[in-house]
């Protein structure tokens, strides 16, 4: 109940908390920022998450799409998971409408294909063969945003937003390692520690992790949304948990000193 | 009537009263969008009712979720895979004509269903053999390259560089961490003396790693709770919580 209240109350009371971008989040931001002057720069985003991780990853997707559309960067979306189709379409439509982007010219969503890792390999070999049509039935060989994108290597940046399998590991092993493109990641907080070794080895050039990472990206983009507002309850709940841990340990140590434990 | 039944009836009645009040005051629209919000709010609360104990409302929401996901996935696979990759290339090829090569993976896929027929079960083994062979052939070199060889290089960086700073400290921590954890997992060595002391350092590294993972897990679970509570407050109860 305490945790529930520590989430509810800060949602109803507005107060400002500082959100600073960490190097891993800034790296994703800087990579997209570096593409703003490049003609026909195109980013591929793989939406590999379902509704169960929507609160963490959807604000992240919207913040990254906002950044791309702010800088006139083209975006192509795919997904390795069936559950992500509706979420990805929603994220595209919301942000594209806000920035007046045109489907087929500025962005496209290719949809879902089964296969996971095999799909990543296929995309690296022949994108048009893997996705002859997008989710709306348009030919990928005819749409301006995809007609020059024959393979994963043709994209200026690839970002995988994942909540599990298939996800970043498949994109590294079957995509980035083989076709050599810059890869950034976005993941749920619970998965983030598993991906830190890939940052150190350079296989991932940046990582946006959890709601906190999404909030950092929103601040960098200059468009605060649900992630930044979620930092209030998140921070208060964390403080409450830390307080409970301290109280629990203090009680345990006191009892042990008295010989009770 | 048992205490649990009374609790559930009370919960359903309260939920109905709140929704009638929300629609009556015009805070929720009396259309399909409003009905969708009420349904989503009801299912969210029904799933959280498991915190009280396992109950019929939770079961209802759980089974509904399984059914909806199964149907949703089937439609997605039908339109984006079976229709687009099998039926259209075979029967709606246009000027190019049918792509007969599609029959090979289709046959391999259909052969998996022979698991349901006792006498024809051997056919499914051909498909499984293909899947296992292809999967192993693709996965082994890719995973060794990406997750072993590529990870060795940053673990073996020189300790001393031109400028000694945080980078050097990181490298030392990684070196000590990798060596001590490897020693801890060397169960063929008795963990006494020097080996015991090094493996104790390894345990400390593992504990810090588990702590970090647990911290991130708490953060992730809270984020999910925040997402649901925000939905209930903003979309259902229309309390319009301040964004910033």
XYZ file of C-alpha atoms in Angstrom:
505
model
C 0.000 0.000 0.000
C 2.881 2.366 0.826
C 4.418 1.799 -2.599
C 1.019 2.295 -4.252
C 0.558 5.608 -2.423
C 4.128 6.650 -3.176
C 3.248 6.229 -6.855
C -0.234 7.845 -6.746
C 0.474 10.947 -4.666
C 3.448 12.248 -6.699
C 1.374 11.786 -9.861
C -1.205 14.235 -8.508
C 1.263 16.818 -7.216
C 3.499 18.647 -9.681
C 7.096 19.198 -8.678
C 10.240 19.461 -10.744
C 13.031 16.904 -10.544
C 16.278 17.333 -12.443
C 16.695 14.814 -15.297
C 20.180 14.724 -16.815
C 21.118 12.671 -19.849
C 23.617 9.892 -19.173
C 26.383 9.183 -21.738
C 24.660 6.047 -23.070
C 21.450 7.947 -23.857
C 23.318 10.966 -25.173
C 25.217 8.696 -27.550
C 21.977 7.601 -29.265
C 20.848 11.233 -29.384
C 24.187 12.422 -30.810
C 24.185 9.746 -33.503
C 20.756 10.850 -34.737
C 21.775 14.493 -34.371
C 24.828 13.853 -36.583
C 22.518 12.773 -39.428
C 20.521 16.004 -39.593
C 22.596 17.528 -42.416
C 22.880 14.334 -44.433
C 20.646 14.115 -47.468
C 18.072 11.299 -47.301
C 19.404 10.073 -43.958
C 17.318 7.084 -42.924
C 17.007 5.376 -39.570
C 15.579 1.895 -39.060
C 13.698 1.275 -35.820
C 12.787 -2.239 -34.794
C 9.841 -2.233 -32.395
C 10.353 -5.460 -30.477
C 8.098 -4.994 -27.485
C 4.520 -5.691 -26.494
C 1.845 -4.005 -24.395
C 3.319 -5.458 -21.189
C 6.308 -3.107 -21.517
C 4.458 -0.219 -23.143
C 4.903 2.176 -20.178
C 8.681 1.976 -20.542
C 9.241 1.604 -24.267
C 6.445 3.543 -25.923
C 7.580 6.941 -24.500
C 11.076 5.998 -25.692
C 9.823 5.217 -29.206
C 7.855 8.463 -29.344
C 10.847 10.510 -28.134
C 13.177 8.946 -30.741
C 10.624 9.363 -33.538
C 10.092 12.974 -32.454
C 13.834 13.552 -32.672
C 14.047 12.024 -36.162
C 11.087 14.017 -37.473
C 12.391 17.226 -35.863
C 15.618 16.787 -37.860
C 13.927 15.717 -41.123
C 15.382 12.241 -40.879
C 13.461 9.458 -42.590
C 12.354 6.516 -40.486
C 11.527 2.943 -41.444
C 9.948 0.664 -38.857
C 9.842 -3.111 -38.584
C 8.988 -5.530 -35.807
C 10.018 -9.048 -34.903
C 6.988 -9.427 -32.598
C 3.315 -9.591 -33.521
C 2.240 -7.703 -30.366
C 4.221 -4.630 -31.403
C 2.311 -3.902 -34.616
C -0.413 -1.751 -33.043
C 1.995 0.057 -30.735
C 4.410 0.890 -33.549
C 1.613 2.164 -35.805
C 0.294 4.310 -32.965
C 3.741 5.797 -32.253
C 4.284 6.584 -35.959
C 0.845 8.114 -36.487
C 1.013 10.287 -33.333
C 4.426 11.770 -34.099
C 4.050 11.989 -37.887
C 0.784 13.902 -37.533
C 2.412 16.334 -35.098
C 5.273 17.116 -37.502
C 3.276 16.840 -40.702
C 5.277 13.932 -42.069
C 4.005 12.018 -45.079
C 3.701 8.243 -45.130
C 5.864 6.614 -47.791
C 8.028 9.694 -48.264
C 9.192 10.479 -44.716
C 8.398 7.271 -42.924
C 7.031 3.778 -43.408
C 6.156 0.818 -41.251
C 6.880 -2.519 -42.877
C 5.165 -4.602 -40.224
C 5.863 -8.048 -38.842
C 7.409 -11.180 -40.287
C 8.053 -14.398 -38.419
C 11.582 -15.677 -37.918
C 13.270 -13.426 -35.363
C 16.988 -13.835 -35.954
C 16.428 -15.235 -39.458
C 14.403 -12.138 -40.312
C 17.349 -9.944 -39.269
C 19.624 -11.975 -41.554
C 17.149 -11.669 -44.408
C 16.874 -7.915 -43.918
C 20.650 -7.732 -44.187
C 20.632 -9.651 -47.450
C 17.606 -8.239 -49.226
C 15.168 -5.844 -47.575
C 12.873 -5.630 -50.606
C 12.726 -9.408 -50.900
C 11.968 -9.813 -47.201
C 9.328 -7.103 -47.177
C 8.017 -6.740 -50.762
C 5.082 -4.780 -49.315
C 4.695 -2.636 -46.228
C 1.869 -3.112 -43.742
C -0.468 -0.998 -45.911
C 0.257 -3.025 -49.042
C 2.547 -0.450 -50.703
C 5.526 -1.793 -52.660
C 8.782 -1.173 -50.787
C 10.572 -0.889 -54.146
C 8.325 2.037 -55.058
C 8.068 4.044 -51.821
C 10.655 6.875 -51.722
C 11.601 6.085 -48.127
C 12.474 2.436 -48.820
C 13.316 2.151 -52.520
C 17.040 2.834 -52.003
C 17.254 0.717 -48.852
C 18.280 -2.653 -50.235
C 19.909 -3.944 -47.066
C 20.545 -3.119 -43.425
C 23.923 -1.667 -44.443
C 22.100 1.108 -46.332
C 20.614 2.551 -43.157
C 22.500 5.317 -41.408
C 21.477 4.073 -37.992
C 19.537 1.106 -36.650
C 17.796 1.205 -33.275
C 16.245 -1.796 -31.599
C 13.648 -1.159 -28.904
C 13.257 -4.440 -27.095
C 11.618 -6.040 -24.109
C 13.079 -9.528 -24.504
C 13.520 -12.154 -27.180
C 14.016 -11.580 -30.083
C 15.803 -8.321 -29.444
C 19.146 -6.602 -29.155
C 21.185 -9.824 -28.961
C 19.711 -11.014 -32.271
C 20.316 -7.631 -33.877
C 23.960 -7.747 -32.741
C 24.704 -11.358 -33.657
C 22.818 -11.589 -36.930
C 22.753 -7.958 -38.004
C 25.399 -5.577 -36.694
C 28.228 -8.125 -36.586
C 27.572 -9.330 -40.101
C 26.447 -6.231 -41.973
C 28.401 -3.612 -39.998
C 25.978 -0.780 -39.312
C 25.831 1.487 -36.248
C 23.392 -0.025 -33.761
C 21.717 1.685 -30.827
C 19.404 0.102 -28.316
C 16.438 0.815 -26.125
C 15.294 -1.681 -23.547
C 13.343 -2.201 -20.350
C 15.268 -1.383 -17.189
C 15.292 -5.018 -16.117
C 17.310 -5.948 -19.210
C 19.784 -3.074 -19.150
C 22.580 -4.761 -17.110
C 22.690 -7.586 -19.667
C 23.511 -5.128 -22.445
C 26.246 -3.080 -20.751
C 29.017 -5.427 -22.023
C 27.909 -4.658 -25.592
C 28.394 -0.950 -24.961
C 31.916 -1.534 -23.747
C 32.770 -3.667 -26.769
C 31.279 -1.084 -29.148
C 28.714 -3.494 -30.559
C 26.082 -1.053 -29.273
C 26.914 2.629 -29.594
C 24.275 3.755 -27.099
C 21.524 2.449 -24.870
C 18.306 4.039 -23.638
C 17.154 1.955 -20.710
C 13.822 2.010 -18.951
C 11.534 4.882 -18.119
C 14.506 6.855 -16.788
C 16.274 6.542 -20.151
C 13.102 7.610 -21.956
C 12.836 10.648 -19.653
C 16.449 11.562 -20.421
C 15.715 11.342 -24.143
C 12.588 13.486 -23.766
C 14.689 16.156 -22.037
C 17.327 16.030 -24.799
C 14.662 16.355 -27.480
C 13.060 19.207 -25.537
C 9.608 17.658 -25.421
C 8.719 16.464 -21.953
C 6.082 13.751 -21.881
C 4.895 10.761 -19.902
C 8.427 9.557 -19.120
C 9.502 12.806 -17.442
C 6.252 12.998 -15.479
C 6.793 9.366 -14.456
C 10.084 10.283 -12.819
C 8.253 11.899 -9.884
C 6.536 8.710 -8.629
C 9.587 6.658 -9.644
C 11.921 8.767 -7.523
C 9.576 8.912 -4.525
C 8.947 5.147 -4.655
C 12.712 4.516 -4.849
C 13.272 6.729 -1.801
C 10.573 4.823 0.090
C 12.157 1.481 -0.829
C 15.613 2.725 0.236
C 14.093 3.928 3.506
C 12.519 0.510 4.102
C 15.827 -1.233 3.374
C 17.619 1.048 5.873
C 14.920 0.535 8.525
C 14.938 -3.243 7.962
C 18.707 -3.421 8.307
C 18.714 -1.150 11.355
C 16.103 -3.362 13.061
C 18.023 -6.507 12.078
C 21.310 -5.139 13.446
C 19.661 -3.953 16.655
C 18.065 -7.367 17.230
C 21.326 -9.154 16.473
C 23.174 -6.947 18.955
C 20.598 -7.894 21.565
C 21.055 -11.549 20.642
C 17.556 -11.901 19.210
C 18.557 -13.081 15.732
C -22.435 -15.922 1.168
C -18.693 -16.134 1.827
C -16.520 -13.155 2.663
C -14.743 -13.478 -0.685
C -18.027 -13.423 -2.633
C -19.161 -10.327 -0.747
C -15.832 -8.659 -1.451
C -16.090 -9.397 -5.173
C -19.707 -8.279 -5.402
C -18.835 -5.069 -3.559
C -15.904 -4.489 -5.904
C -18.048 -4.983 -9.031
C -20.843 -2.777 -7.614
C -18.386 0.010 -6.741
C -16.821 -0.212 -10.211
C -20.295 0.050 -11.806
C -21.258 3.051 -9.642
C -18.006 4.869 -10.496
C -18.534 4.279 -14.224
C -22.169 5.416 -14.126
C -21.034 8.570 -12.303
C -18.241 9.169 -14.833
C -20.626 8.801 -17.794
C -23.399 10.737 -16.045
C -21.116 13.710 -15.374
C -19.793 13.585 -18.952
C -16.226 12.827 -17.885
C -16.327 9.610 -19.907
C -17.917 9.539 -23.347
C -20.891 7.175 -23.764
C -19.486 5.680 -26.982
C -17.197 2.837 -28.036
C -14.078 4.766 -26.974
C -15.559 5.262 -23.503
C -16.566 1.597 -23.356
C -12.995 0.628 -24.312
C -11.591 2.754 -21.492
C -14.019 1.215 -18.977
C -13.135 -2.286 -20.175
C -9.393 -1.582 -19.930
C -9.815 -0.073 -16.453
C -11.933 -3.028 -15.323
C -9.421 -5.557 -16.614
C -6.538 -3.673 -14.989
C -8.320 -3.680 -11.621
C -9.355 -7.322 -12.059
C -5.732 -8.330 -12.621
C -4.543 -6.273 -9.651
C -7.216 -8.008 -7.522
C -4.779 -10.930 -7.384
C -3.009 -8.889 -4.684
C -6.006 -9.765 -2.482
C -5.983 -13.429 -3.538
C -6.718 -15.628 -6.548
C -10.348 -14.959 -7.483
C -12.847 -15.379 -10.362
C -12.363 -11.798 -11.592
C -8.640 -12.355 -11.940
C -9.257 -15.671 -13.710
C -11.717 -14.015 -16.093
C -9.242 -11.273 -17.013
C -6.404 -13.775 -17.359
C -8.341 -16.076 -19.687
C -9.649 -13.146 -21.690
C -6.081 -11.929 -22.159
C -4.886 -15.331 -23.378
C -7.777 -15.572 -25.834
C -7.350 -12.064 -27.195
C -3.584 -12.481 -27.641
C -4.038 -15.801 -29.442
C -6.609 -14.302 -31.828
C -4.563 -11.134 -32.375
C -1.390 -13.084 -33.140
C -3.254 -15.400 -35.501
C -4.620 -12.465 -37.504
C -1.204 -10.791 -37.668
C 0.469 -14.006 -38.816
C -2.323 -14.669 -41.312
C -2.199 -11.255 -43.007
C 1.538 -10.590 -42.827
C 2.949 -14.092 -43.281
C 0.580 -16.746 -44.585
C -1.319 -14.462 -46.958
C 1.660 -12.301 -47.960
C 4.342 -14.994 -48.175
C 2.426 -18.158 -49.145
C -0.993 -17.560 -50.673
C -0.266 -14.402 -52.682
C 3.016 -15.674 -54.255
C 1.334 -18.968 -55.194
C -2.078 -17.833 -56.375
C -1.812 -14.096 -56.997
C 1.588 -13.838 -58.625
C 0.377 -11.451 -61.338
C 2.505 -11.197 -64.488
C 5.372 -13.163 -62.977
C 3.149 -16.195 -62.360
C 3.190 -18.486 -59.340
C 6.445 -18.722 -57.309
C 6.654 -22.487 -56.938
C 9.714 -22.294 -54.685
C 7.391 -21.164 -51.880
C 6.007 -24.710 -51.805
C 9.191 -26.077 -50.202
C 9.061 -24.080 -46.916
C 5.258 -24.402 -46.935
C 5.511 -28.191 -47.124
C 8.135 -28.241 -44.366
C 5.844 -26.120 -42.205
C 2.782 -28.261 -42.870
C 4.775 -31.393 -42.081
C 5.111 -30.148 -38.492
C 1.364 -30.756 -38.101
C 1.909 -34.477 -38.668
C 2.820 -34.586 -34.958
C -0.949 -34.802 -34.537
C -1.201 -37.946 -36.704
C 0.305 -41.018 -35.093
C 1.334 -42.804 -38.297
C 2.727 -39.732 -39.999
C 4.781 -38.443 -37.107
C 8.059 -39.348 -38.870
C 7.389 -36.624 -41.439
C 7.565 -33.933 -38.750
C 11.070 -35.150 -37.870
C 12.277 -34.030 -41.297
C 11.079 -30.503 -40.567
C 12.568 -30.551 -37.084
C 15.878 -31.807 -38.493
C 15.879 -28.883 -40.924
C 15.062 -26.395 -38.141
C 17.718 -27.772 -35.773
C 20.355 -27.998 -38.511
C 19.707 -24.518 -39.823
C 19.407 -23.031 -36.335
C 22.632 -24.590 -35.094
C 24.510 -23.751 -38.266
C 23.501 -20.124 -38.059
C 23.662 -19.666 -34.314
C 26.969 -21.309 -33.359
C 29.376 -19.175 -35.437
C 27.341 -15.984 -34.988
C 27.057 -16.339 -31.219
C 30.689 -17.381 -30.707
C 31.800 -14.392 -32.744
C 29.449 -11.867 -31.109
C 29.230 -13.005 -27.527
C 32.628 -14.630 -26.934
C 35.305 -13.330 -29.298
C 34.010 -9.751 -29.393
C 33.735 -9.717 -25.609
C 37.281 -11.016 -25.044
C 38.868 -8.026 -26.745
C 37.555 -5.306 -24.370
C 38.394 -7.548 -21.400
C 42.035 -7.765 -22.478
C 42.846 -4.096 -22.922
C 46.268 -2.875 -21.714
C 46.193 -1.744 -18.092
C 48.658 1.072 -18.560
C 47.935 3.645 -21.216
C 49.508 7.034 -21.956
C 47.278 8.797 -19.472
C 46.298 7.080 -16.258
C 42.760 8.020 -15.303
C 39.277 6.609 -14.859
C 39.748 4.465 -17.967
C 42.665 2.667 -16.318
C 40.625 2.179 -13.142
C 37.778 0.687 -15.206
C 40.207 -1.709 -16.880
C 41.636 -2.795 -13.515
C 38.124 -3.363 -12.079
C 37.167 -5.414 -15.159
C 40.365 -7.467 -14.929
C 39.919 -8.205 -11.219
C 36.203 -8.918 -11.720
C 36.670 -11.308 -14.657
C 39.554 -13.224 -13.034
C 37.964 -13.506 -9.570
C 34.552 -14.612 -10.897
C 36.217 -17.184 -13.185
C 38.144 -18.497 -10.161
C 34.914 -18.662 -8.140
C 33.323 -20.807 -10.856
C 36.362 -23.126 -11.051
C 34.802 -25.846 -8.946
C 37.561 -28.353 -9.733
C 39.854 -26.260 -7.492
C 39.448 -26.363 -3.735
C 38.492 -22.877 -2.539
C 41.099 -22.570 0.197
C 44.116 -20.325 0.675
C 44.820 -17.909 -2.185
C 42.145 -19.479 -4.401
C 39.600 -19.064 -1.594
C 40.475 -15.404 -1.117
C 40.252 -14.676 -4.841
C 36.920 -16.524 -5.100
C 35.623 -14.431 -2.164
C 36.423 -11.333 -4.234
C 34.503 -13.023 -7.075
C 31.482 -13.496 -4.788
C 31.574 -9.777 -3.962
C 31.595 -8.916 -7.661
C 28.659 -11.264 -8.221
C 26.762 -9.715 -5.291
C 27.264 -6.199 -6.680
C 26.092 -7.457 -10.089
C 22.980 -9.078 -8.580
C 22.282 -5.900 -6.605
C 22.494 -3.772 -9.742
C 20.210 -6.182 -11.604
C 17.717 -6.179 -8.733
C 17.755 -2.379 -8.593
C 16.993 -2.210 -12.289
C 14.239 -4.830 -11.841
C 12.581 -2.735 -9.113
C 12.800 0.294 -11.398
C 11.223 -1.645 -14.285
C 8.343 -3.009 -12.205
C 7.621 0.416 -10.746
C 7.560 1.866 -14.264
C 4.851 -0.636 -15.208
C 2.839 0.298 -12.110
C 3.273 3.998 -12.932
C 2.013 3.329 -16.464
C -1.145 1.611 -15.227
C -1.838 4.135 -12.461
C -1.376 6.986 -14.951
C -3.904 5.299 -17.252
C -6.419 4.834 -14.441
C -6.065 8.424 -13.231
C -5.824 10.182 -16.580
C -7.896 8.149 -19.040
C -10.460 6.487 -16.775
C -11.028 8.765 -13.781
C -10.047 11.833 -15.845
C -8.336 13.391 -12.833
C -5.958 15.104 -15.266
C -2.809 14.752 -13.159
C -0.226 17.480 -13.824
C 2.354 16.327 -16.350
C 5.228 18.390 -14.967
